Tab-separated table of C-alpha atoms in Angstrom:
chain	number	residue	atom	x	y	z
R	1	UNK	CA	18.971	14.662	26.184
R	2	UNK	CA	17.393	11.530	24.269
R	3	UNK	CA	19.314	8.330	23.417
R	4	UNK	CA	18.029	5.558	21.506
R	5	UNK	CA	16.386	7.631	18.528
R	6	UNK	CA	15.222	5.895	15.251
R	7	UNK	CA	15.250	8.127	12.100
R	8	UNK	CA	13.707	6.786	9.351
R	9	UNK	CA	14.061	9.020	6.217
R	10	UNK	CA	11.599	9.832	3.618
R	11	UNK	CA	12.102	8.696	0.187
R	12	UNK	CA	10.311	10.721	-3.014
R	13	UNK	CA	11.426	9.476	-6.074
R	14	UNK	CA	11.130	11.745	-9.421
R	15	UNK	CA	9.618	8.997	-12.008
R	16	UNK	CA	7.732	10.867	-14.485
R	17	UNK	CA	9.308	12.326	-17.721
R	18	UNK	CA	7.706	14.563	-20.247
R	19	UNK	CA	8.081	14.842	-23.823
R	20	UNK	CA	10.570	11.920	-23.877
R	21	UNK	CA	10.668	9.467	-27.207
R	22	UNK	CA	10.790	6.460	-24.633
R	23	UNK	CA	8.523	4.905	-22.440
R	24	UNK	CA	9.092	3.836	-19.514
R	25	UNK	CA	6.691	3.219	-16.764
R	26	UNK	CA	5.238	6.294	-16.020
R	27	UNK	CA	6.152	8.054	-19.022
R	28	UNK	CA	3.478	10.874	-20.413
R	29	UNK	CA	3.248	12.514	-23.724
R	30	UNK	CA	0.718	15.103	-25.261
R	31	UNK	CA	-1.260	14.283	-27.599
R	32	UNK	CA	-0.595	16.895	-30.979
R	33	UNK	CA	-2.484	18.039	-33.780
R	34	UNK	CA	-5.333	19.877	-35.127
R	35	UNK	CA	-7.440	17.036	-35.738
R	36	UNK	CA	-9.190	14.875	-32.918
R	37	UNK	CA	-7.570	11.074	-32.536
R	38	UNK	CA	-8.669	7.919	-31.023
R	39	UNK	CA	-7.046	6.782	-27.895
R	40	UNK	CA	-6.313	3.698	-29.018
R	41	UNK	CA	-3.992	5.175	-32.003
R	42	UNK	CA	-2.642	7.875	-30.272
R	43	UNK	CA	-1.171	5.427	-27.659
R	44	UNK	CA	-0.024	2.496	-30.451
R	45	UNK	CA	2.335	5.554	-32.340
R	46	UNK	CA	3.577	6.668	-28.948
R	47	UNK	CA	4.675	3.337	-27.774
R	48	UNK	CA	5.659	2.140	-31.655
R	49	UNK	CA	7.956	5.235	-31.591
R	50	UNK	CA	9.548	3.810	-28.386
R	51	UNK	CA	10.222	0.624	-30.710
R	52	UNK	CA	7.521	-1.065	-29.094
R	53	UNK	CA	4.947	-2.608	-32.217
R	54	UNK	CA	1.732	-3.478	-30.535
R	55	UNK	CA	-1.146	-4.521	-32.007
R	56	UNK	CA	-4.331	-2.209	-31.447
R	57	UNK	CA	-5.895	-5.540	-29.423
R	58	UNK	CA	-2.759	-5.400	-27.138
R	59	UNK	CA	-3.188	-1.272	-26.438
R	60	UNK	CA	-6.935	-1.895	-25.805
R	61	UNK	CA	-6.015	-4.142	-22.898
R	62	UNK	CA	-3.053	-1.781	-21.713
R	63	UNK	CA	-6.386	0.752	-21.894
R	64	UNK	CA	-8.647	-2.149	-19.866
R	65	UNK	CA	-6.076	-2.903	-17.296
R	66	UNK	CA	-5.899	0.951	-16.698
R	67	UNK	CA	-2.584	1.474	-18.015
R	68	UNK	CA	-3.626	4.836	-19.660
R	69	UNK	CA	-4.354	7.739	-17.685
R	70	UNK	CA	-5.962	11.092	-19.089
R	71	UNK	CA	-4.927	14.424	-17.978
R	72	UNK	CA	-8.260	16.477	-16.192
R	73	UNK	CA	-9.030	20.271	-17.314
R	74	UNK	CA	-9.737	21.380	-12.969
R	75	UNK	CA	-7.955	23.341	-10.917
R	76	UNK	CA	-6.200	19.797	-9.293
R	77	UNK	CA	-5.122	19.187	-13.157
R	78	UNK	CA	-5.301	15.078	-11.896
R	79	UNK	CA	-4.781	12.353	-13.994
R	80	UNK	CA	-7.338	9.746	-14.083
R	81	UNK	CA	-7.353	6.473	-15.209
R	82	UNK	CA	-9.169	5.552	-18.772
R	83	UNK	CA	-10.349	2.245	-19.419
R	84	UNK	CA	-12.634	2.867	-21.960
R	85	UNK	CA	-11.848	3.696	-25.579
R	86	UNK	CA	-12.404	7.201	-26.411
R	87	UNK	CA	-12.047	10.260	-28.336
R	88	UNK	CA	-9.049	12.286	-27.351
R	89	UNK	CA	-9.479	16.530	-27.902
R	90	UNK	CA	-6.325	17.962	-29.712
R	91	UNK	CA	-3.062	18.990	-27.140
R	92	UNK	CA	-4.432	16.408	-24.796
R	93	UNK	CA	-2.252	15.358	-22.111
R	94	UNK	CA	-1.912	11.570	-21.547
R	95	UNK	CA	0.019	9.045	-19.331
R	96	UNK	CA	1.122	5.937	-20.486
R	97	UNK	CA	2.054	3.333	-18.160
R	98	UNK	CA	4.503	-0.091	-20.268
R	99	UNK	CA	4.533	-2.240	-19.116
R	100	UNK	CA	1.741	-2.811	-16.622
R	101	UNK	CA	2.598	-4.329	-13.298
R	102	UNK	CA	0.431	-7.151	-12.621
R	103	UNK	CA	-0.750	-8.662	-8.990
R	104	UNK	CA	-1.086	-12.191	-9.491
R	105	UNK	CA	-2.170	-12.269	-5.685
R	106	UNK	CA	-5.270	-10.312	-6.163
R	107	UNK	CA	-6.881	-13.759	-6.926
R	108	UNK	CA	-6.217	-14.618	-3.343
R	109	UNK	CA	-8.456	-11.723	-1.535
R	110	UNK	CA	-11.803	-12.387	0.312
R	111	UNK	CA	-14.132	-10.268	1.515
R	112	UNK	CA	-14.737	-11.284	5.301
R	113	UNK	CA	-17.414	-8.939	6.016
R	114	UNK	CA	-20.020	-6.308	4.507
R	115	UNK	CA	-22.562	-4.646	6.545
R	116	UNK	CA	-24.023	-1.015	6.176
R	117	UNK	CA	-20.853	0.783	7.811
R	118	UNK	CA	-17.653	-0.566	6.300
R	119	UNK	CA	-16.035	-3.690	4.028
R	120	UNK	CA	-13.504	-5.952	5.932
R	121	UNK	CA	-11.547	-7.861	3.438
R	122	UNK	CA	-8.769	-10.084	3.885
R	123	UNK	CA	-5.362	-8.316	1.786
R	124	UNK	CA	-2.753	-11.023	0.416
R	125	UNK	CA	1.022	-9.588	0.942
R	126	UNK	CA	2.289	-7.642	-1.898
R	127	UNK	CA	-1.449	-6.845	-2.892
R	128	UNK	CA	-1.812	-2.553	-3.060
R	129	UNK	CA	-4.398	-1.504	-1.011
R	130	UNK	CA	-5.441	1.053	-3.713
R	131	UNK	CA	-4.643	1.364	-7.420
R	132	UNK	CA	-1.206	0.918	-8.224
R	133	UNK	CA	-0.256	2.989	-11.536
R	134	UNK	CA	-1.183	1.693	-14.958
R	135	UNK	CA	-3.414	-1.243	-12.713
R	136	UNK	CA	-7.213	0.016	-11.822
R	137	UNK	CA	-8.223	-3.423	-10.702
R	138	UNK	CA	-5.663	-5.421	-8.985
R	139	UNK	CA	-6.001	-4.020	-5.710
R	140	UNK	CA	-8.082	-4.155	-2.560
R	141	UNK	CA	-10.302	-1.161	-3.517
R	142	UNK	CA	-10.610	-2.960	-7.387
R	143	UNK	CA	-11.567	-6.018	-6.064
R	144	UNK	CA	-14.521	-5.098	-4.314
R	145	UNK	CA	-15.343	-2.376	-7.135
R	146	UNK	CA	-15.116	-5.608	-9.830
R	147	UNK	CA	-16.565	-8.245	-7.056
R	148	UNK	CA	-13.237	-9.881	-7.624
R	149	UNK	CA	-13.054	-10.497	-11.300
R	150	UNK	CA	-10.758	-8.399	-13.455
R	151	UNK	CA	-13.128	-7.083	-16.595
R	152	UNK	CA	-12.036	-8.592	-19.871
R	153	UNK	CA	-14.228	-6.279	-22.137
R	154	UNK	CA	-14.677	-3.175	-22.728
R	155	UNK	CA	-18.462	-3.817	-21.845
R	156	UNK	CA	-17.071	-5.637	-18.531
R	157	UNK	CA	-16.068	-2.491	-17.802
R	158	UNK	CA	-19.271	-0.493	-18.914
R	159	UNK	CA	-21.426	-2.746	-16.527
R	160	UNK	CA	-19.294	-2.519	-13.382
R	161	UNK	CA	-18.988	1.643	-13.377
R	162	UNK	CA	-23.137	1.458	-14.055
R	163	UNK	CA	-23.606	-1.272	-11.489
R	164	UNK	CA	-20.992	-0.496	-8.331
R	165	UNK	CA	-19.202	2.589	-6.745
R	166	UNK	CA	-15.616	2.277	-6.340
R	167	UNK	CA	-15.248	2.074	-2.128
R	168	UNK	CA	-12.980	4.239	-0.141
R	169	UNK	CA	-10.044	3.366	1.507
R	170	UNK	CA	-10.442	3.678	5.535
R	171	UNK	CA	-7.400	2.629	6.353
R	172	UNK	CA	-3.853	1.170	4.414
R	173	UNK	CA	-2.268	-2.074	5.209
R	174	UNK	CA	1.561	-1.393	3.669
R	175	UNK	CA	2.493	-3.185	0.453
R	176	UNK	CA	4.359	-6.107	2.056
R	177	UNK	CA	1.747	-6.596	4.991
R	178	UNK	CA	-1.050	-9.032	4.735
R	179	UNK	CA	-4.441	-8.818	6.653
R	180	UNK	CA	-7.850	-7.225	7.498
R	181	UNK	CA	-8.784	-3.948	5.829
R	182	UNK	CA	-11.347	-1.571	5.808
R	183	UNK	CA	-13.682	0.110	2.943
R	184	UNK	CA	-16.554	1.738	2.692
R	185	UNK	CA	-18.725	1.897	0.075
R	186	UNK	CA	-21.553	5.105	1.727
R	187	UNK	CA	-20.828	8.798	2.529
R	188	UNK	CA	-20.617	8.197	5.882
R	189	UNK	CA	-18.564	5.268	6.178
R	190	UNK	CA	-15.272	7.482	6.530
R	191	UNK	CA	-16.833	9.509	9.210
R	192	UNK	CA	-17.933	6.756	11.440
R	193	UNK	CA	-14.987	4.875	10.975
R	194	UNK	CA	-13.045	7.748	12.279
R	195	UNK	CA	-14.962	8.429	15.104
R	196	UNK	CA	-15.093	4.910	16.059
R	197	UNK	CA	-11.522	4.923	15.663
R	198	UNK	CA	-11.073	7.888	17.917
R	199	UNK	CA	-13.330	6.434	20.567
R	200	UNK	CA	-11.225	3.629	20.957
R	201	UNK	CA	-13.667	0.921	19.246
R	202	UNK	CA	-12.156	-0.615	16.784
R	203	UNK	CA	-9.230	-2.767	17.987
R	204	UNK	CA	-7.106	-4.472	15.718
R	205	UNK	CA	-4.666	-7.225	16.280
R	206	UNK	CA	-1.387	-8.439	14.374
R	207	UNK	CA	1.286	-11.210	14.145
R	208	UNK	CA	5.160	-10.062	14.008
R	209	UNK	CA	7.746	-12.085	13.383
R	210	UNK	CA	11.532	-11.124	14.376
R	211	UNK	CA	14.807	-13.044	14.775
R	212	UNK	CA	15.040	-11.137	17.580
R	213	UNK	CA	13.444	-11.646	21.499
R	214	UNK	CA	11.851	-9.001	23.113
R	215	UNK	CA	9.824	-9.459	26.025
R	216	UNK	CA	6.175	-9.510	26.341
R	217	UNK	CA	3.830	-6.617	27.730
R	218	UNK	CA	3.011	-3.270	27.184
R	219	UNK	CA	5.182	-1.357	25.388
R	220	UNK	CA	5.159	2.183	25.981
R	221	UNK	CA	6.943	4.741	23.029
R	222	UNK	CA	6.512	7.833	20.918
R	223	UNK	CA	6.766	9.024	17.283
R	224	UNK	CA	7.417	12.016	16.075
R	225	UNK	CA	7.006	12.905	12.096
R	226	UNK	CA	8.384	16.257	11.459
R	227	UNK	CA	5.634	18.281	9.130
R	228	UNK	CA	5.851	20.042	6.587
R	229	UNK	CA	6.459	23.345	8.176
R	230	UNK	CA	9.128	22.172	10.070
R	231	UNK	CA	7.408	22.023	13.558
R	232	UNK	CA	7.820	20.282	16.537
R	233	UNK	CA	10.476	19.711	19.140
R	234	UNK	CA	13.623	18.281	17.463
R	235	UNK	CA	15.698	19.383	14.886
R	236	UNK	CA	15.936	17.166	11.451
R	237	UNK	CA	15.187	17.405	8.034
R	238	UNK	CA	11.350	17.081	6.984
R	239	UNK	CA	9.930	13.775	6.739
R	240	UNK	CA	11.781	11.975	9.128
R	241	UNK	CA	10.022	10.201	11.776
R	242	UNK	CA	11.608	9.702	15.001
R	243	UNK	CA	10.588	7.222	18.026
R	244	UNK	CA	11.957	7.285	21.618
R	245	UNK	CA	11.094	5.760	24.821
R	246	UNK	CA	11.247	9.185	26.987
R	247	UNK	CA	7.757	9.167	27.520
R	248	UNK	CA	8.589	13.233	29.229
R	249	UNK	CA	7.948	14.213	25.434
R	250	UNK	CA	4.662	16.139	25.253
R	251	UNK	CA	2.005	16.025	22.782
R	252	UNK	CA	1.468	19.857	22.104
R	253	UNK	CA	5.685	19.200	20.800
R	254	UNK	CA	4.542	16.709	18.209
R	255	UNK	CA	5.468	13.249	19.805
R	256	UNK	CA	2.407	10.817	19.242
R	257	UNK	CA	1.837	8.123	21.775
R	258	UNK	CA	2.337	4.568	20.604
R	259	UNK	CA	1.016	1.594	22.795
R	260	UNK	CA	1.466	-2.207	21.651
R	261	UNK	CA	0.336	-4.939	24.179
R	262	UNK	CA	2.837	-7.975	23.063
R	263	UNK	CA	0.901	-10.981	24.548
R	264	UNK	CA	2.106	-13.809	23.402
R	265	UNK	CA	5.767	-15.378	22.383
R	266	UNK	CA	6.264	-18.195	20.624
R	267	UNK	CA	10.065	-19.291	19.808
R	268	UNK	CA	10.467	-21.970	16.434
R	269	UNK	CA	13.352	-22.422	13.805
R	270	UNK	CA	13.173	-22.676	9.881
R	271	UNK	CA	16.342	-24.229	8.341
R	272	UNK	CA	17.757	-24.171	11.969
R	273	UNK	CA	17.646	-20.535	12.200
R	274	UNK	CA	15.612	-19.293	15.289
R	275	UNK	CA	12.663	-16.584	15.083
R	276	UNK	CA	10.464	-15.868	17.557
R	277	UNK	CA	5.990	-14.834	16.663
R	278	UNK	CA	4.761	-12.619	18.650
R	279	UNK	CA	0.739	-11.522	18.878
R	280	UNK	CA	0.628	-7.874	18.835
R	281	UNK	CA	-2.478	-5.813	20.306
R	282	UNK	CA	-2.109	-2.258	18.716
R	283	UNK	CA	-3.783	-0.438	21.356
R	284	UNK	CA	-2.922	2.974	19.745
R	285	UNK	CA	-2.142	4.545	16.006
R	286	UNK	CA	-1.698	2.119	13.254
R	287	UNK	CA	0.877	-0.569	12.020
R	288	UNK	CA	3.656	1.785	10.518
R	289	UNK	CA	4.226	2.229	14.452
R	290	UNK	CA	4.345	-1.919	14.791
R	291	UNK	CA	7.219	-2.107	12.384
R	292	UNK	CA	8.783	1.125	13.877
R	293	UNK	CA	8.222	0.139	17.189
R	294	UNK	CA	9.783	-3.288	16.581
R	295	UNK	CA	12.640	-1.730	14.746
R	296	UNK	CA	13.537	0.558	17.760
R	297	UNK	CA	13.429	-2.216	20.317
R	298	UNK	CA	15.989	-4.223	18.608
R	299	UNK	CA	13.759	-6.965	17.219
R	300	UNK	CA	12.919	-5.813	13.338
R	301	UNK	CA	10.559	-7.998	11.633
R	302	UNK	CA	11.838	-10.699	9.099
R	303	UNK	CA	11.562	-9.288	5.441
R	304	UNK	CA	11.608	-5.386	6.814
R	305	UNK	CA	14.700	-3.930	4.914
R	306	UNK	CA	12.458	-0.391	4.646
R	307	UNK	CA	12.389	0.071	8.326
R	308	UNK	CA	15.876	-2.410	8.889
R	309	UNK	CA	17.456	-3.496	11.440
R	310	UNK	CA	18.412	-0.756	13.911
R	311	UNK	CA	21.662	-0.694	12.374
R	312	UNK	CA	20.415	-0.572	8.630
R	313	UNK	CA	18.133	2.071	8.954
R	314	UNK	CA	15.247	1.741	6.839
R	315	UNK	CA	12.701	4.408	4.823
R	316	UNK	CA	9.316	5.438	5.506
R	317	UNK	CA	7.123	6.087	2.331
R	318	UNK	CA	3.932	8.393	2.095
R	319	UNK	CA	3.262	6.663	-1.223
R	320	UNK	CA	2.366	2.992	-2.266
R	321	UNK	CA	4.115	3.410	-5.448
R	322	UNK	CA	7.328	5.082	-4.009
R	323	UNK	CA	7.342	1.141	-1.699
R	324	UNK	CA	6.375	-0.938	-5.003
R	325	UNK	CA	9.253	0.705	-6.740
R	326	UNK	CA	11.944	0.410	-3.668
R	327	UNK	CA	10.765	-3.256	-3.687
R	328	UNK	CA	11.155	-3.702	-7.184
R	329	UNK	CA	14.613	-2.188	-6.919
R	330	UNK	CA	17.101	-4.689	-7.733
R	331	UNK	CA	14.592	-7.531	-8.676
R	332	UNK	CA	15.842	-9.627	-11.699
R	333	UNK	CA	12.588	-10.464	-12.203
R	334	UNK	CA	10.600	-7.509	-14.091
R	335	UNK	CA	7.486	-9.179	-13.401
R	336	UNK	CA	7.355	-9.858	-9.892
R	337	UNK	CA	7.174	-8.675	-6.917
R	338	UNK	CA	8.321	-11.018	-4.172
R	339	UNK	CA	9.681	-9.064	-0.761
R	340	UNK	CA	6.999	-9.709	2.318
R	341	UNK	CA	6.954	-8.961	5.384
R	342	UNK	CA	6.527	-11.004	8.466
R	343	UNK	CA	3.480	-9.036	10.084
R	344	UNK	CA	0.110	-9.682	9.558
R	345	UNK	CA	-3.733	-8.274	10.637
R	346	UNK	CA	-5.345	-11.230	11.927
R	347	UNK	CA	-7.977	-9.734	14.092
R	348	UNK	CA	-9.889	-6.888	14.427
R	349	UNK	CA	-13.104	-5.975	16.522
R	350	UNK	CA	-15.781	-3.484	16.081
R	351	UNK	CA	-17.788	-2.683	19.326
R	352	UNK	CA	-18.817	-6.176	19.955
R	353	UNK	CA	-18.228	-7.752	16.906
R	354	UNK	CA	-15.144	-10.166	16.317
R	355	UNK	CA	-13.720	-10.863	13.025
R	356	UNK	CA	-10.387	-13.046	11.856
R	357	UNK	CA	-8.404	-13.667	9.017
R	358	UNK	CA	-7.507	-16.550	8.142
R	359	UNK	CA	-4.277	-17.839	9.943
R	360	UNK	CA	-3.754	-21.654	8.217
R	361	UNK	CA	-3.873	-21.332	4.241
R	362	UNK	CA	-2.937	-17.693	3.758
R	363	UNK	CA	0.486	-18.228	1.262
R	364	UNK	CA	0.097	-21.698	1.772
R	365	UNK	CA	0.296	-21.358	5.558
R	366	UNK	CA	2.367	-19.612	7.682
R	367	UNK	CA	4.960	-19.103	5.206
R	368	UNK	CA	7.790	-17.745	8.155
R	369	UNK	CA	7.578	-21.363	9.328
R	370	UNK	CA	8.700	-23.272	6.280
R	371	UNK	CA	11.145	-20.845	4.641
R	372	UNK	CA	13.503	-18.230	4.754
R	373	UNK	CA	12.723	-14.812	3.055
């Protein structure tokens, strides 16, 4: 029988309304009539009939930023993202997104290295990996895509979908987590990077931060995420995502091996409160497990109220925007986001190259050793 099992639920928030008078963020309306509109207009008498009076040079940035989105006629029926003024067919179905969130952050990205296979870049906390809704460019993928300059223009925009390809997203550092990520900007860079991946040759490396002590070493644990069908060898509701240290679990009954090499210790206080930084080696899987992991062994990270303390479990999302809006959840502030996390990517090798992030001016230094969060 196991002890010691960590459920974290799945959240899925319902946050799109249609037909509504009011907008909110993520509101849609279609577009009526038997005569074709401009964008522009169409979007000004939605949002003035929400009692909000903007200017047509204040919905042409909301349309810049990418806080429009545009129904597609394919069998997906996806919305994309419209940041260029256009002519809208009649019964058109659009998305409006006021007001936009805004990543002040994204100023702080770098790229650390490009070479033929992938983009490393250096992601500041609370920076999306990939495009937040009603915000094309402040996020890892839009700052390569822009070369790290939001477009002002409409002809901005014009010169960078001519001139660039937006990359792909190899892998996701979450919301709150800081540190080196991958893109690539070729066919083939999602195909190597996976098989690199699976032949063990890309090794990344983190720093955690807990109030709690654990000891160092390998640490030896499984996950299991029950699928959609409903598979695998425990009971539960679909979603959750379960970790245990009875390594007797097989992998043909779902469980999926997580191995984290904790090499290093290093005990300091902030305001008198003790917390202890630990370097991480993530031998297996990928840093959901590090906060998981952490969670289950008693030692959560500082900042990590979505996988908690063991005895305030946490949530796992499957979307960026489901862990924007948790974080945004009781925020005063309706501008800000402002909940981090204290784990980090500093290091990450590829064959027999090394590269780092930077670990002395990030958020004005190691911001768990000046303040609490």
């Amino acid at each position: 029988m196991l002890t010691n099992v960590l459920l974290i639920l799945l959240a899925v928030p319902s946050v799109f309304y249609s037909g509504k008078p009011e907008v909110s963020p993520g509101t849609y309306f279609d577009v009526v009539g038997g005569e074709k509109v401009k964008l522009n207009k169409a979007v000004q008498d939605c949002l003035g009939k929400a009692g909000h009076d903007l200017p047509l040079s204040s919905v042409d940035s909301l349309i810049l930023i990418g806080g429009v989105s545009i129904l597609t006629e394919n069998e997906h029926n996806n919305y994309y993202q419209q940041c260029l003024p256009t002519i809208l067919p009649v019964n058109t179905s659009v998305r409006v997104h006021y007001p936009v969130r805004r990543f002040p952050m994204f100023n702080d990205t770098r790229i650390v290295d490009r070479n033929p296979s992938f983009i490393i870049i250096d992601k500041p906390h609370l920076l999306p990996s990939q495009p937040y809704k009603g915000n094309r460019w402040e996020n890892a993928q839009g700052f390569v895509e822009c070369n790290g300059v939001v477009p002002k223009t409409f002809e901005d925009v014009r010169k960078i979908t001519e001139d660039s390809k937006r990359p792909s997203l190899l892998n996701r550092l979450d919301l709150p987590v800081s540190g080196l990520l991958f893109l690539g900007d070729s066919d083939i860079s999602r195909s190597t990077f996976m098989r690199m991946s699976k032949e063990n040759k890309i090794k990344k490396q983190y720093l955690a931060v807990s109030e709690k002590k654990i000891g160092t070493g390998v640490k030896r644990l499984l996950l299991f995420t029950k699928d959609e069908r409903g598979g695998g060898g425990m009971g539960g509701s679909k979603g959750q995502v379960l970790c245990s240290s009875d390594l007797r679990m097989s992998k043909k009954d779902g469980w999926t091996k997580c191995i984290m090499d904790v090499n290093r210790r290093e005990e300091f206080s902030v305001e008198g409160k003790t917390r202890y930084e630990y370097t991480i080696n993530l031998v297996t899987g990928r840093k959901h497990q590090i906060r998981s992991c952490m969670a289950f062994l008693g030692a959560s990270l500082i900042g990590d109220s979505l996988y908690g303390p063991m005895e305030n479990k946490g949530v796992e999302f499957e979307m960026e925007r489901e862990e924007v809006e948790a974080l945004e959840k009781g925020l005063q502030d309706g501008n800000s986001v402002r909940k981090r996390i204290g784990l980090r990517c500093v290091g990450v090798s590829v064959e027999e190259r090394v590269f780092r992030a930077d670990e002395g001016d990030f958020d004005g230094g190691k911001w768990w050793r000046k303040e609490l969060e």
